[in-house]
mmCIF file of N, CA, C and O in Angstrom:
data_model
loop_
_atom_site.group_PDB
_atom_site.id
_atom_site.type_symbol
_atom_site.label_atom_id
_atom_site.label_comp_id
_atom_site.label_asym_id
_atom_site.label_seq_id
_atom_site.Cartn_x
_atom_site.Cartn_y
_atom_site.Cartn_z
ATOM 1 N N MET K 1 38.025 44.085 16.914
ATOM 2 C CA MET K 1 37.144 44.556 17.969
ATOM 3 C C MET K 1 36.045 45.457 17.409
ATOM 4 O O MET K 1 34.900 45.365 17.830
ATOM 5 N N LYS K 2 36.411 46.348 16.472
ATOM 6 C CA LYS K 2 35.416 47.268 15.928
ATOM 7 C C LYS K 2 34.310 46.570 15.147
ATOM 8 O O LYS K 2 33.156 46.974 15.253
ATOM 9 N N PRO K 3 34.605 45.526 14.370
ATOM 10 C CA PRO K 3 33.499 44.854 13.673
ATOM 11 C C PRO K 3 32.463 44.279 14.638
ATOM 12 O O PRO K 3 31.259 44.346 14.393
ATOM 13 N N PHE K 4 32.921 43.738 15.770
ATOM 14 C CA PHE K 4 31.978 43.212 16.760
ATOM 15 C C PHE K 4 31.140 44.328 17.373
ATOM 16 O O PHE K 4 29.948 44.168 17.651
ATOM 17 N N LEU K 5 31.777 45.478 17.591
ATOM 18 C CA LEU K 5 31.062 46.630 18.135
ATOM 19 C C LEU K 5 29.994 47.101 17.160
ATOM 20 O O LEU K 5 28.846 47.361 17.549
ATOM 21 N N TYR K 6 30.329 47.209 15.879
ATOM 22 C CA TYR K 6 29.360 47.644 14.872
ATOM 23 C C TYR K 6 28.220 46.644 14.717
ATOM 24 O O TYR K 6 27.050 47.029 14.609
ATOM 25 N N ILE K 7 28.537 45.367 14.719
ATOM 26 C CA ILE K 7 27.497 44.340 14.627
ATOM 27 C C ILE K 7 26.593 44.391 15.860
ATOM 28 O O ILE K 7 25.372 44.290 15.758
ATOM 29 N N GLY K 8 27.195 44.576 17.030
ATOM 30 C CA GLY K 8 26.416 44.692 18.269
ATOM 31 C C GLY K 8 25.500 45.906 18.249
ATOM 32 O O GLY K 8 24.329 45.824 18.635
ATOM 33 N N LEU K 9 26.008 47.055 17.809
ATOM 34 C CA LEU K 9 25.191 48.265 17.722
ATOM 35 C C LEU K 9 24.062 48.100 16.699
ATOM 36 O O LEU K 9 22.924 48.524 16.941
ATOM 37 N N LEU K 10 24.354 47.485 15.565
ATOM 38 C CA LEU K 10 23.329 47.241 14.560
ATOM 39 C C LEU K 10 22.245 46.321 15.105
ATOM 40 O O LEU K 10 21.051 46.561 14.906
ATOM 41 N N PHE K 11 22.652 45.292 15.822
ATOM 42 C CA PHE K 11 21.694 44.367 16.432
ATOM 43 C C PHE K 11 20.801 45.090 17.441
ATOM 44 O O PHE K 11 19.582 44.903 17.457
ATOM 45 N N ILE K 12 21.382 45.925 18.271
ATOM 46 C CA ILE K 12 20.604 46.671 19.276
ATOM 47 C C ILE K 12 19.618 47.621 18.603
ATOM 48 O O ILE K 12 18.463 47.729 19.016
ATOM 49 N N VAL K 13 20.056 48.307 17.555
ATOM 50 C CA VAL K 13 19.166 49.225 16.845
ATOM 51 C C VAL K 13 17.983 48.477 16.231
ATOM 52 O O VAL K 13 16.839 48.926 16.290
ATOM 53 N N LEU K 14 18.230 47.317 15.663
ATOM 54 C CA LEU K 14 17.156 46.532 15.065
ATOM 55 C C LEU K 14 16.177 46.013 16.123
ATOM 56 O O LEU K 14 14.972 45.956 15.894
ATOM 57 N N ILE K 15 16.677 45.643 17.273
ATOM 58 C CA ILE K 15 15.823 45.130 18.344
ATOM 59 C C ILE K 15 14.996 46.258 18.971
ATOM 60 O O ILE K 15 13.794 46.118 19.208
ATOM 61 N N ILE K 16 15.602 47.392 19.228
ATOM 62 C CA ILE K 16 14.920 48.500 19.910
ATOM 63 C C ILE K 16 13.863 49.145 19.014
ATOM 64 O O ILE K 16 12.844 49.622 19.506
ATOM 65 N N SER K 17 14.057 49.158 17.724
ATOM 66 C CA SER K 17 13.144 49.871 16.834
ATOM 67 C C SER K 17 11.957 49.022 16.395
ATOM 68 O O SER K 17 11.355 49.262 15.365
ATOM 69 N N GLY K 18 11.570 48.052 17.193
ATOM 70 C CA GLY K 18 10.455 47.169 16.847
ATOM 71 C C GLY K 18 9.110 47.884 16.920
ATOM 72 O O GLY K 18 9.010 49.102 17.008
ATOM 73 N N CYS K 19 8.068 47.121 16.901
ATOM 74 C CA CYS K 19 6.705 47.656 16.888
ATOM 75 C C CYS K 19 6.188 47.856 18.310
ATOM 76 O O CYS K 19 5.151 47.320 18.704
ATOM 77 N N TRP K 20 6.864 48.632 19.093
ATOM 78 C CA TRP K 20 6.491 48.836 20.481
ATOM 79 C C TRP K 20 5.239 49.695 20.635
ATOM 80 O O TRP K 20 4.569 49.626 21.650
ATOM 81 N N ASP K 21 4.902 50.503 19.650
ATOM 82 C CA ASP K 21 3.739 51.374 19.784
ATOM 83 C C ASP K 21 2.651 51.049 18.761
ATOM 84 O O ASP K 21 1.806 51.880 18.452
ATOM 85 N N ARG K 22 2.621 49.859 18.285
ATOM 86 C CA ARG K 22 1.641 49.493 17.264
ATOM 87 C C ARG K 22 0.251 49.427 17.859
ATOM 88 O O ARG K 22 0.064 49.181 19.047
ATOM 89 N N THR K 23 -0.742 49.635 17.025
ATOM 90 C CA THR K 23 -2.139 49.554 17.420
ATOM 91 C C THR K 23 -2.836 48.582 16.480
ATOM 92 O O THR K 23 -2.755 48.727 15.265
ATOM 93 N N GLU K 24 -3.505 47.612 17.046
ATOM 94 C CA GLU K 24 -4.223 46.638 16.235
ATOM 95 C C GLU K 24 -5.380 47.315 15.514
ATOM 96 O O GLU K 24 -6.006 48.229 16.046
ATOM 97 N N ILE K 25 -5.694 46.851 14.317
ATOM 98 C CA ILE K 25 -6.777 47.423 13.524
ATOM 99 C C ILE K 25 -8.117 47.263 14.235
ATOM 100 O O ILE K 25 -9.000 48.102 14.116
ATOM 101 N N ASN K 26 -8.262 46.203 15.025
ATOM 102 C CA ASN K 26 -9.513 45.986 15.748
ATOM 103 C C ASN K 26 -9.676 46.924 16.934
ATOM 104 O O ASN K 26 -10.757 47.028 17.494
ATOM 105 N N ASP K 27 -8.599 47.598 17.342
ATOM 106 C CA ASP K 27 -8.662 48.523 18.470
ATOM 107 C C ASP K 27 -8.937 49.953 18.038
ATOM 108 O O ASP K 27 -9.011 50.842 18.886
ATOM 109 N N ILE K 28 -9.080 50.193 16.742
ATOM 110 C CA ILE K 28 -9.321 51.535 16.232
ATOM 111 C C ILE K 28 -10.761 51.632 15.736
ATOM 112 O O ILE K 28 -11.251 50.728 15.065
ATOM 113 N N ALA K 29 -11.422 52.719 16.078
ATOM 114 C CA ALA K 29 -12.781 52.961 15.588
ATOM 115 C C ALA K 29 -12.683 53.858 14.354
ATOM 116 O O ALA K 29 -12.244 54.996 14.445
ATOM 117 N N PHE K 30 -13.081 53.340 13.199
ATOM 118 C CA PHE K 30 -13.077 54.126 11.966
ATOM 119 C C PHE K 30 -14.432 54.800 11.829
ATOM 120 O O PHE K 30 -15.430 54.152 11.520
ATOM 121 N N ILE K 31 -14.453 56.107 12.054
ATOM 122 C CA ILE K 31 -15.702 56.876 11.984
ATOM 123 C C ILE K 31 -15.958 57.210 10.521
ATOM 124 O O ILE K 31 -15.191 57.924 9.894
ATOM 125 N N SER K 32 -17.055 56.692 9.980
ATOM 126 C CA SER K 32 -17.343 56.917 8.567
ATOM 127 C C SER K 32 -18.466 57.926 8.355
ATOM 128 O O SER K 32 -18.669 58.384 7.243
ATOM 129 N N GLY K 33 -19.186 58.272 9.396
ATOM 130 C CA GLY K 33 -20.254 59.254 9.259
ATOM 131 C C GLY K 33 -20.568 59.886 10.592
ATOM 132 O O GLY K 33 -20.386 59.282 11.645
ATOM 133 N N ALA K 34 -21.018 61.129 10.557
ATOM 134 C CA ALA K 34 -21.386 61.851 11.775
ATOM 135 C C ALA K 34 -22.615 62.699 11.487
ATOM 136 O O ALA K 34 -22.800 63.186 10.371
ATOM 137 N N ALA K 35 -23.457 62.867 12.501
ATOM 138 C CA ALA K 35 -24.665 63.677 12.349
ATOM 139 C C ALA K 35 -24.905 64.472 13.622
ATOM 140 O O ALA K 35 -24.773 63.948 14.733
ATOM 141 N N PHE K 36 -25.238 65.757 13.471
ATOM 142 C CA PHE K 36 -25.626 66.620 14.584
ATOM 143 C C PHE K 36 -27.104 66.918 14.452
ATOM 144 O O PHE K 36 -27.581 67.287 13.379
ATOM 145 N N ASP K 37 -27.829 66.768 15.543
ATOM 146 C CA ASP K 37 -29.253 67.088 15.561
ATOM 147 C C ASP K 37 -29.529 68.015 16.729
ATOM 148 O O ASP K 37 -29.009 67.817 17.837
ATOM 149 N N LEU K 38 -30.367 69.020 16.499
ATOM 150 C CA LEU K 38 -30.821 69.896 17.572
ATOM 151 C C LEU K 38 -32.133 69.334 18.091
ATOM 152 O O LEU K 38 -33.110 69.232 17.352
ATOM 153 N N ARG K 39 -32.144 68.911 19.348
ATOM 154 C CA ARG K 39 -33.323 68.299 19.941
ATOM 155 C C ARG K 39 -34.348 69.362 20.302
ATOM 156 O O ARG K 39 -34.059 70.560 20.328
ATOM 157 N N GLU K 40 -35.569 68.925 20.594
ATOM 158 C CA GLU K 40 -36.647 69.861 20.943
ATOM 159 C C GLU K 40 -36.357 70.609 22.236
ATOM 160 O O GLU K 40 -36.796 71.739 22.423
ATOM 161 N N ASN K 41 -35.606 69.986 23.153
ATOM 162 C CA ASN K 41 -35.304 70.634 24.430
ATOM 163 C C ASN K 41 -34.083 71.559 24.343
ATOM 164 O O ASN K 41 -33.628 72.078 25.353
ATOM 165 N N GLY K 42 -33.520 71.751 23.161
ATOM 166 C CA GLY K 42 -32.389 72.653 22.971
ATOM 167 C C GLY K 42 -31.029 71.982 23.068
ATOM 168 O O GLY K 42 -30.012 72.630 22.837
ATOM 169 N N ASN K 43 -30.997 70.713 23.421
ATOM 170 C CA ASN K 43 -29.731 69.977 23.482
ATOM 171 C C ASN K 43 -29.349 69.473 22.095
ATOM 172 O O ASN K 43 -30.192 69.341 21.214
ATOM 173 N N TYR K 44 -28.066 69.200 21.933
ATOM 174 C CA TYR K 44 -27.562 68.660 20.677
ATOM 175 C C TYR K 44 -27.353 67.161 20.816
ATOM 176 O O TYR K 44 -26.918 66.681 21.858
ATOM 177 N N MET K 45 -27.646 66.432 19.765
ATOM 178 C CA MET K 45 -27.383 65.001 19.731
ATOM 179 C C MET K 45 -26.375 64.743 18.617
ATOM 180 O O MET K 45 -26.576 65.153 17.482
ATOM 181 N N LEU K 46 -25.294 64.079 18.973
ATOM 182 C CA LEU K 46 -24.255 63.710 18.013
ATOM 183 C C LEU K 46 -24.299 62.207 17.835
ATOM 184 O O LEU K 46 -24.282 61.455 18.806
ATOM 185 N N SER K 47 -24.386 61.768 16.598
ATOM 186 C CA SER K 47 -24.380 60.341 16.281
ATOM 187 C C SER K 47 -23.188 60.050 15.385
ATOM 188 O O SER K 47 -22.892 60.819 14.468
ATOM 189 N N LEU K 48 -22.498 58.946 15.668
ATOM 190 C CA LEU K 48 -21.353 58.527 14.871
ATOM 191 C C LEU K 48 -21.616 57.151 14.286
ATOM 192 O O LEU K 48 -22.093 56.253 14.983
ATOM 193 N N GLN K 49 -21.301 56.993 13.016
ATOM 194 C CA GLN K 49 -21.377 55.693 12.359
ATOM 195 C C GLN K 49 -19.954 55.155 12.304
ATOM 196 O O GLN K 49 -19.061 55.765 11.726
ATOM 197 N N ILE K 50 -19.739 53.988 12.933
ATOM 198 C CA ILE K 50 -18.408 53.415 13.056
ATOM 199 C C ILE K 50 -18.359 52.092 12.308
ATOM 200 O O ILE K 50 -19.246 51.248 12.461
ATOM 201 N N ALA K 51 -17.325 51.929 11.502
ATOM 202 C CA ALA K 51 -17.155 50.701 10.720
ATOM 203 C C ALA K 51 -16.660 49.576 11.619
ATOM 204 O O ALA K 51 -15.825 49.778 12.498
ATOM 205 N N ILE K 52 -17.194 48.392 11.392
ATOM 206 C CA ILE K 52 -16.750 47.197 12.097
ATOM 207 C C ILE K 52 -15.683 46.543 11.228
ATOM 208 O O ILE K 52 -15.887 46.333 10.040
ATOM 209 N N PRO K 53 -14.521 46.203 11.815
ATOM 210 C CA PRO K 53 -13.469 45.555 11.017
ATOM 211 C C PRO K 53 -13.971 44.272 10.365
ATOM 212 O O PRO K 53 -14.924 43.650 10.823
ATOM 213 N N ALA K 54 -13.315 43.852 9.329
ATOM 214 C CA ALA K 54 -13.746 42.703 8.524
ATOM 215 C C ALA K 54 -13.739 41.383 9.278
ATOM 216 O O ALA K 54 -14.199 40.384 8.770
ATOM 217 N N SER K 55 -13.247 41.382 10.506
ATOM 218 C CA SER K 55 -13.192 40.129 11.266
ATOM 219 C C SER K 55 -14.574 39.629 11.646
ATOM 220 O O SER K 55 -14.720 38.510 12.093
ATOM 221 N N GLY K 56 -15.591 40.455 11.497
ATOM 222 C CA GLY K 56 -16.949 40.021 11.794
ATOM 223 C C GLY K 56 -17.349 40.219 13.238
ATOM 224 O O GLY K 56 -18.409 39.787 13.638
ATOM 225 N N GLN K 57 -16.521 40.877 14.030
ATOM 226 C CA GLN K 57 -16.873 41.116 15.419
ATOM 227 C C GLN K 57 -17.858 42.269 15.498
ATOM 228 O O GLN K 57 -17.727 43.257 14.802
ATOM 229 N N GLY K 58 -18.859 42.146 16.349
ATOM 230 C CA GLY K 58 -19.846 43.191 16.544
ATOM 231 C C GLY K 58 -19.311 44.280 17.440
ATOM 232 O O GLY K 58 -18.398 44.080 18.216
ATOM 233 N N GLY K 59 -19.905 45.448 17.342
ATOM 234 C CA GLY K 59 -19.511 46.559 18.187
ATOM 235 C C GLY K 59 -20.538 46.778 19.272
ATOM 236 O O GLY K 59 -21.481 46.012 19.418
ATOM 237 N N PRO K 60 -20.382 47.858 20.063
ATOM 238 C CA PRO K 60 -21.354 48.142 21.099
ATOM 239 C C PRO K 60 -22.744 48.333 20.500
ATOM 240 O O PRO K 60 -22.913 49.026 19.503
ATOM 241 N N GLY K 61 -23.712 47.719 21.071
ATOM 242 C CA GLY K 61 -25.079 47.881 20.595
ATOM 243 C C GLY K 61 -25.469 46.927 19.499
ATOM 244 O O GLY K 61 -26.634 46.821 19.151
ATOM 245 N N SER K 62 -24.515 46.212 18.909
ATOM 246 C CA SER K 62 -24.876 45.304 17.828
ATOM 247 C C SER K 62 -25.337 43.956 18.367
ATOM 248 O O SER K 62 -26.020 43.223 17.669
ATOM 249 N N GLY K 63 -24.951 43.636 19.592
ATOM 250 C CA GLY K 63 -25.375 42.398 20.209
ATOM 251 C C GLY K 63 -24.709 41.169 19.633
ATOM 252 O O GLY K 63 -24.914 40.072 20.112
ATOM 253 N N GLY K 64 -23.942 41.325 18.582
ATOM 254 C CA GLY K 64 -23.248 40.198 17.982
ATOM 255 C C GLY K 64 -24.167 39.224 17.280
ATOM 256 O O GLY K 64 -23.763 38.149 16.892
ATOM 257 N N SER K 65 -25.451 39.587 17.094
ATOM 258 C CA SER K 65 -26.393 38.648 16.507
ATOM 259 C C SER K 65 -26.259 38.563 14.993
ATOM 260 O O SER K 65 -26.437 37.510 14.416
ATOM 261 N N ASN K 66 -25.957 39.673 14.344
ATOM 262 C CA ASN K 66 -25.868 39.687 12.892
ATOM 263 C C ASN K 66 -24.421 39.927 12.487
ATOM 264 O O ASN K 66 -23.920 41.032 12.579
ATOM 265 N N GLN K 67 -23.745 38.898 12.034
ATOM 266 C CA GLN K 67 -22.336 39.003 11.679
ATOM 267 C C GLN K 67 -22.131 39.717 10.343
ATOM 268 O O GLN K 67 -21.005 39.996 9.980
ATOM 269 N N ASN K 68 -23.205 40.006 9.581
ATOM 270 C CA ASN K 68 -23.071 40.671 8.287
ATOM 271 C C ASN K 68 -23.113 42.189 8.407
ATOM 272 O O ASN K 68 -22.964 42.872 7.405
ATOM 273 N N GLU K 69 -23.335 42.726 9.586
ATOM 274 C CA GLU K 69 -23.364 44.171 9.750
ATOM 275 C C GLU K 69 -21.968 44.736 9.544
ATOM 276 O O GLU K 69 -20.985 44.171 9.996
ATOM 277 N N LYS K 70 -21.897 45.873 8.844
ATOM 278 C CA LYS K 70 -20.613 46.490 8.572
ATOM 279 C C LYS K 70 -20.397 47.757 9.388
ATOM 280 O O LYS K 70 -19.283 48.262 9.440
ATOM 281 N N PHE K 71 -21.451 48.277 9.999
ATOM 282 C CA PHE K 71 -21.374 49.508 10.778
ATOM 283 C C PHE K 71 -22.236 49.392 12.022
ATOM 284 O O PHE K 71 -23.151 48.579 12.081
ATOM 285 N N PHE K 72 -21.942 50.221 13.013
ATOM 286 C CA PHE K 72 -22.858 50.422 14.125
ATOM 287 C C PHE K 72 -22.882 51.909 14.438
ATOM 288 O O PHE K 72 -21.971 52.650 14.082
ATOM 289 N N VAL K 73 -23.943 52.360 15.071
ATOM 290 C CA VAL K 73 -24.154 53.776 15.342
ATOM 291 C C VAL K 73 -24.246 53.975 16.849
ATOM 292 O O VAL K 73 -24.951 53.236 17.542
ATOM 293 N N ILE K 74 -23.525 54.990 17.346
ATOM 294 C CA ILE K 74 -23.638 55.370 18.742
ATOM 295 C C ILE K 74 -24.006 56.845 18.804
ATOM 296 O O ILE K 74 -23.665 57.621 17.905
ATOM 297 N N SER K 75 -24.722 57.230 19.847
ATOM 298 C CA SER K 75 -25.197 58.605 19.975
ATOM 299 C C SER K 75 -25.019 59.091 21.402
ATOM 300 O O SER K 75 -25.015 58.299 22.340
ATOM 301 N N ALA K 76 -24.892 60.414 21.548
ATOM 302 C CA ALA K 76 -24.826 61.059 22.856
ATOM 303 C C ALA K 76 -25.410 62.453 22.723
ATOM 304 O O ALA K 76 -25.366 63.062 21.649
ATOM 305 N N THR K 77 -25.978 62.957 23.807
ATOM 306 C CA THR K 77 -26.545 64.304 23.807
ATOM 307 C C THR K 77 -25.790 65.180 24.794
ATOM 308 O O THR K 77 -25.195 64.694 25.752
ATOM 309 N N GLY K 78 -25.838 66.482 24.529
ATOM 310 C CA GLY K 78 -25.180 67.444 25.411
ATOM 311 C C GLY K 78 -25.748 68.831 25.194
ATOM 312 O O GLY K 78 -26.510 69.069 24.253
ATOM 313 N N LYS K 79 -25.375 69.759 26.062
ATOM 314 C CA LYS K 79 -25.858 71.134 25.964
ATOM 315 C C LYS K 79 -25.313 71.819 24.716
ATOM 316 O O LYS K 79 -25.928 72.740 24.190
ATOM 317 N N ASN K 80 -24.138 71.372 24.265
ATOM 318 C CA ASN K 80 -23.567 71.878 23.017
ATOM 319 C C ASN K 80 -22.870 70.707 22.321
ATOM 320 O O ASN K 80 -22.770 69.606 22.862
ATOM 321 N N ALA K 81 -22.386 70.965 21.116
ATOM 322 C CA ALA K 81 -21.770 69.891 20.325
ATOM 323 C C ALA K 81 -20.502 69.370 20.992
ATOM 324 O O ALA K 81 -20.225 68.173 20.948
ATOM 325 N N ASN K 82 -19.754 70.243 21.642
ATOM 326 C CA ASN K 82 -18.518 69.818 22.301
ATOM 327 C C ASN K 82 -18.807 68.854 23.455
ATOM 328 O O ASN K 82 -18.117 67.854 23.623
ATOM 329 N N GLU K 83 -19.831 69.143 24.253
ATOM 330 C CA GLU K 83 -20.181 68.256 25.362
ATOM 331 C C GLU K 83 -20.639 66.887 24.850
ATOM 332 O O GLU K 83 -20.274 65.850 25.404
ATOM 333 N N ALA K 84 -21.420 66.883 23.779
ATOM 334 C CA ALA K 84 -21.868 65.613 23.199
ATOM 335 C C ALA K 84 -20.677 64.810 22.685
ATOM 336 O O ALA K 84 -20.610 63.599 22.868
ATOM 337 N N PHE K 85 -19.711 65.482 22.059
ATOM 338 C CA PHE K 85 -18.530 64.792 21.550
ATOM 339 C C PHE K 85 -17.691 64.228 22.688
ATOM 340 O O PHE K 85 -17.165 63.124 22.590
ATOM 341 N N GLN K 86 -17.565 64.975 23.784
ATOM 342 C CA GLN K 86 -16.805 64.476 24.932
ATOM 343 C C GLN K 86 -17.461 63.239 25.531
ATOM 344 O O GLN K 86 -16.778 62.303 25.961
ATOM 345 N N LYS K 87 -18.792 63.204 25.559
ATOM 346 C CA LYS K 87 -19.492 62.021 26.057
ATOM 347 C C LYS K 87 -19.252 60.828 25.141
ATOM 348 O O LYS K 87 -19.087 59.697 25.608
ATOM 349 N N LEU K 88 -19.226 61.077 23.832
ATOM 350 C CA LEU K 88 -18.980 59.986 22.886
ATOM 351 C C LEU K 88 -17.561 59.447 22.998
ATOM 352 O O LEU K 88 -17.330 58.257 22.797
ATOM 353 N N GLN K 89 -16.606 60.308 23.316
ATOM 354 C CA GLN K 89 -15.227 59.850 23.451
ATOM 355 C C GLN K 89 -15.082 58.852 24.594
ATOM 356 O O GLN K 89 -14.195 58.012 24.574
ATOM 357 N N LYS K 90 -15.964 58.933 25.593
ATOM 358 C CA LYS K 90 -15.927 57.975 26.694
ATOM 359 C C LYS K 90 -16.497 56.625 26.275
ATOM 360 O O LYS K 90 -16.183 55.604 26.868
ATOM 361 N N ILE K 91 -17.358 56.615 25.249
ATOM 362 C CA ILE K 91 -18.015 55.391 24.796
ATOM 363 C C ILE K 91 -17.237 54.715 23.673
ATOM 364 O O ILE K 91 -17.154 53.497 23.616
ATOM 365 N N VAL K 92 -16.671 55.526 22.779
ATOM 366 C CA VAL K 92 -15.987 55.005 21.589
ATOM 367 C C VAL K 92 -14.796 54.162 22.022
ATOM 368 O O VAL K 92 -14.086 54.524 22.958
ATOM 369 N N PRO K 93 -14.554 53.041 21.350
ATOM 370 C CA PRO K 93 -13.386 52.222 21.681
ATOM 371 C C PRO K 93 -12.110 53.050 21.641
ATOM 372 O O PRO K 93 -12.022 54.044 20.932
ATOM 373 N N ALA K 94 -11.135 52.623 22.414
ATOM 374 C CA ALA K 94 -9.877 53.364 22.515
ATOM 375 C C ALA K 94 -9.291 53.615 21.142
ATOM 376 O O ALA K 94 -9.135 52.710 20.349
ATOM 377 N N GLY K 95 -8.969 54.856 20.887
ATOM 378 C CA GLY K 95 -8.403 55.235 19.605
ATOM 379 C C GLY K 95 -9.455 55.286 18.521
ATOM 380 O O GLY K 95 -10.228 54.370 18.363
ATOM 381 N N TYR K 96 -9.511 56.367 17.826
ATOM 382 C CA TYR K 96 -10.450 56.472 16.723
ATOM 383 C C TYR K 96 -9.785 57.198 15.576
ATOM 384 O O TYR K 96 -8.863 57.967 15.757
ATOM 385 N N SER K 97 -10.262 56.922 14.402
ATOM 386 C CA SER K 97 -9.700 57.502 13.196
ATOM 387 C C SER K 97 -10.824 58.184 12.430
ATOM 388 O O SER K 97 -11.699 57.518 11.899
ATOM 389 N N PRO K 98 -10.839 59.501 12.394
ATOM 390 C CA PRO K 98 -11.964 60.215 11.768
ATOM 391 C C PRO K 98 -11.888 60.250 10.246
ATOM 392 O O PRO K 98 -11.519 61.242 9.654
ATOM 393 N N HIS K 99 -12.232 59.149 9.598
ATOM 394 C CA HIS K 99 -12.329 59.097 8.144
ATOM 395 C C HIS K 99 -13.781 59.347 7.766
ATOM 396 O O HIS K 99 -14.447 58.481 7.232
ATOM 397 N N ILE K 100 -14.269 60.530 8.066
ATOM 398 C CA ILE K 100 -15.679 60.823 7.883
ATOM 399 C C ILE K 100 -15.988 61.007 6.400
ATOM 400 O O ILE K 100 -15.418 61.854 5.732
ATOM 401 N N ALA K 101 -16.881 60.169 5.905
ATOM 402 C CA ALA K 101 -17.289 60.247 4.511
ATOM 403 C C ALA K 101 -18.564 61.072 4.373
ATOM 404 O O ALA K 101 -18.824 61.619 3.310
ATOM 405 N N ALA K 102 -19.351 61.181 5.426
ATOM 406 C CA ALA K 102 -20.603 61.929 5.378
ATOM 407 C C ALA K 102 -20.803 62.670 6.682
ATOM 408 O O ALA K 102 -20.620 62.117 7.761
ATOM 409 N N LEU K 103 -21.168 63.937 6.596
ATOM 410 C CA LEU K 103 -21.461 64.758 7.767
ATOM 411 C C LEU K 103 -22.829 65.370 7.553
ATOM 412 O O LEU K 103 -23.059 66.054 6.560
ATOM 413 N N SER K 104 -23.736 65.121 8.458
ATOM 414 C CA SER K 104 -25.093 65.638 8.354
ATOM 415 C C SER K 104 -25.353 66.573 9.509
ATOM 416 O O SER K 104 -25.147 66.216 10.671
ATOM 417 N N LEU K 105 -25.794 67.787 9.204
ATOM 418 C CA LEU K 105 -26.094 68.779 10.237
ATOM 419 C C LEU K 105 -27.588 68.984 10.342
ATOM 420 O O LEU K 105 -28.315 68.959 9.420
#
C-alpha cells in the first residue's frame, strides 16, 4: 500500500509543480535604453527603447512594415519623471524587464 501512496504523491507533486506562472518571451518588454528630457514648458519627457524579440514581430508604432527593426521607442510626458513613467507603464506591453544598457539625462 505504501509504495502506491509514494508513487501517487510523487505523481501529484510533478503535475502540480508545472509551468503555471510562466511568461512568454514575446510578452515581456526588454527595456534597453531610457532618456529623460526637460521640455520647454517645464514638463519631463521619458523615452524608452524596447527590444523586439527575434520573432520579427513589430511593436507599437513600428507599423510592422520593416521586419528588420530590432527596437522601437515609446515616449510619454508628465509634470515630473514619476508621472511620465506611470503613463509609460500603461502603454508598455504587460511585464517589462529593465535591462537598461544606456541612460541619458
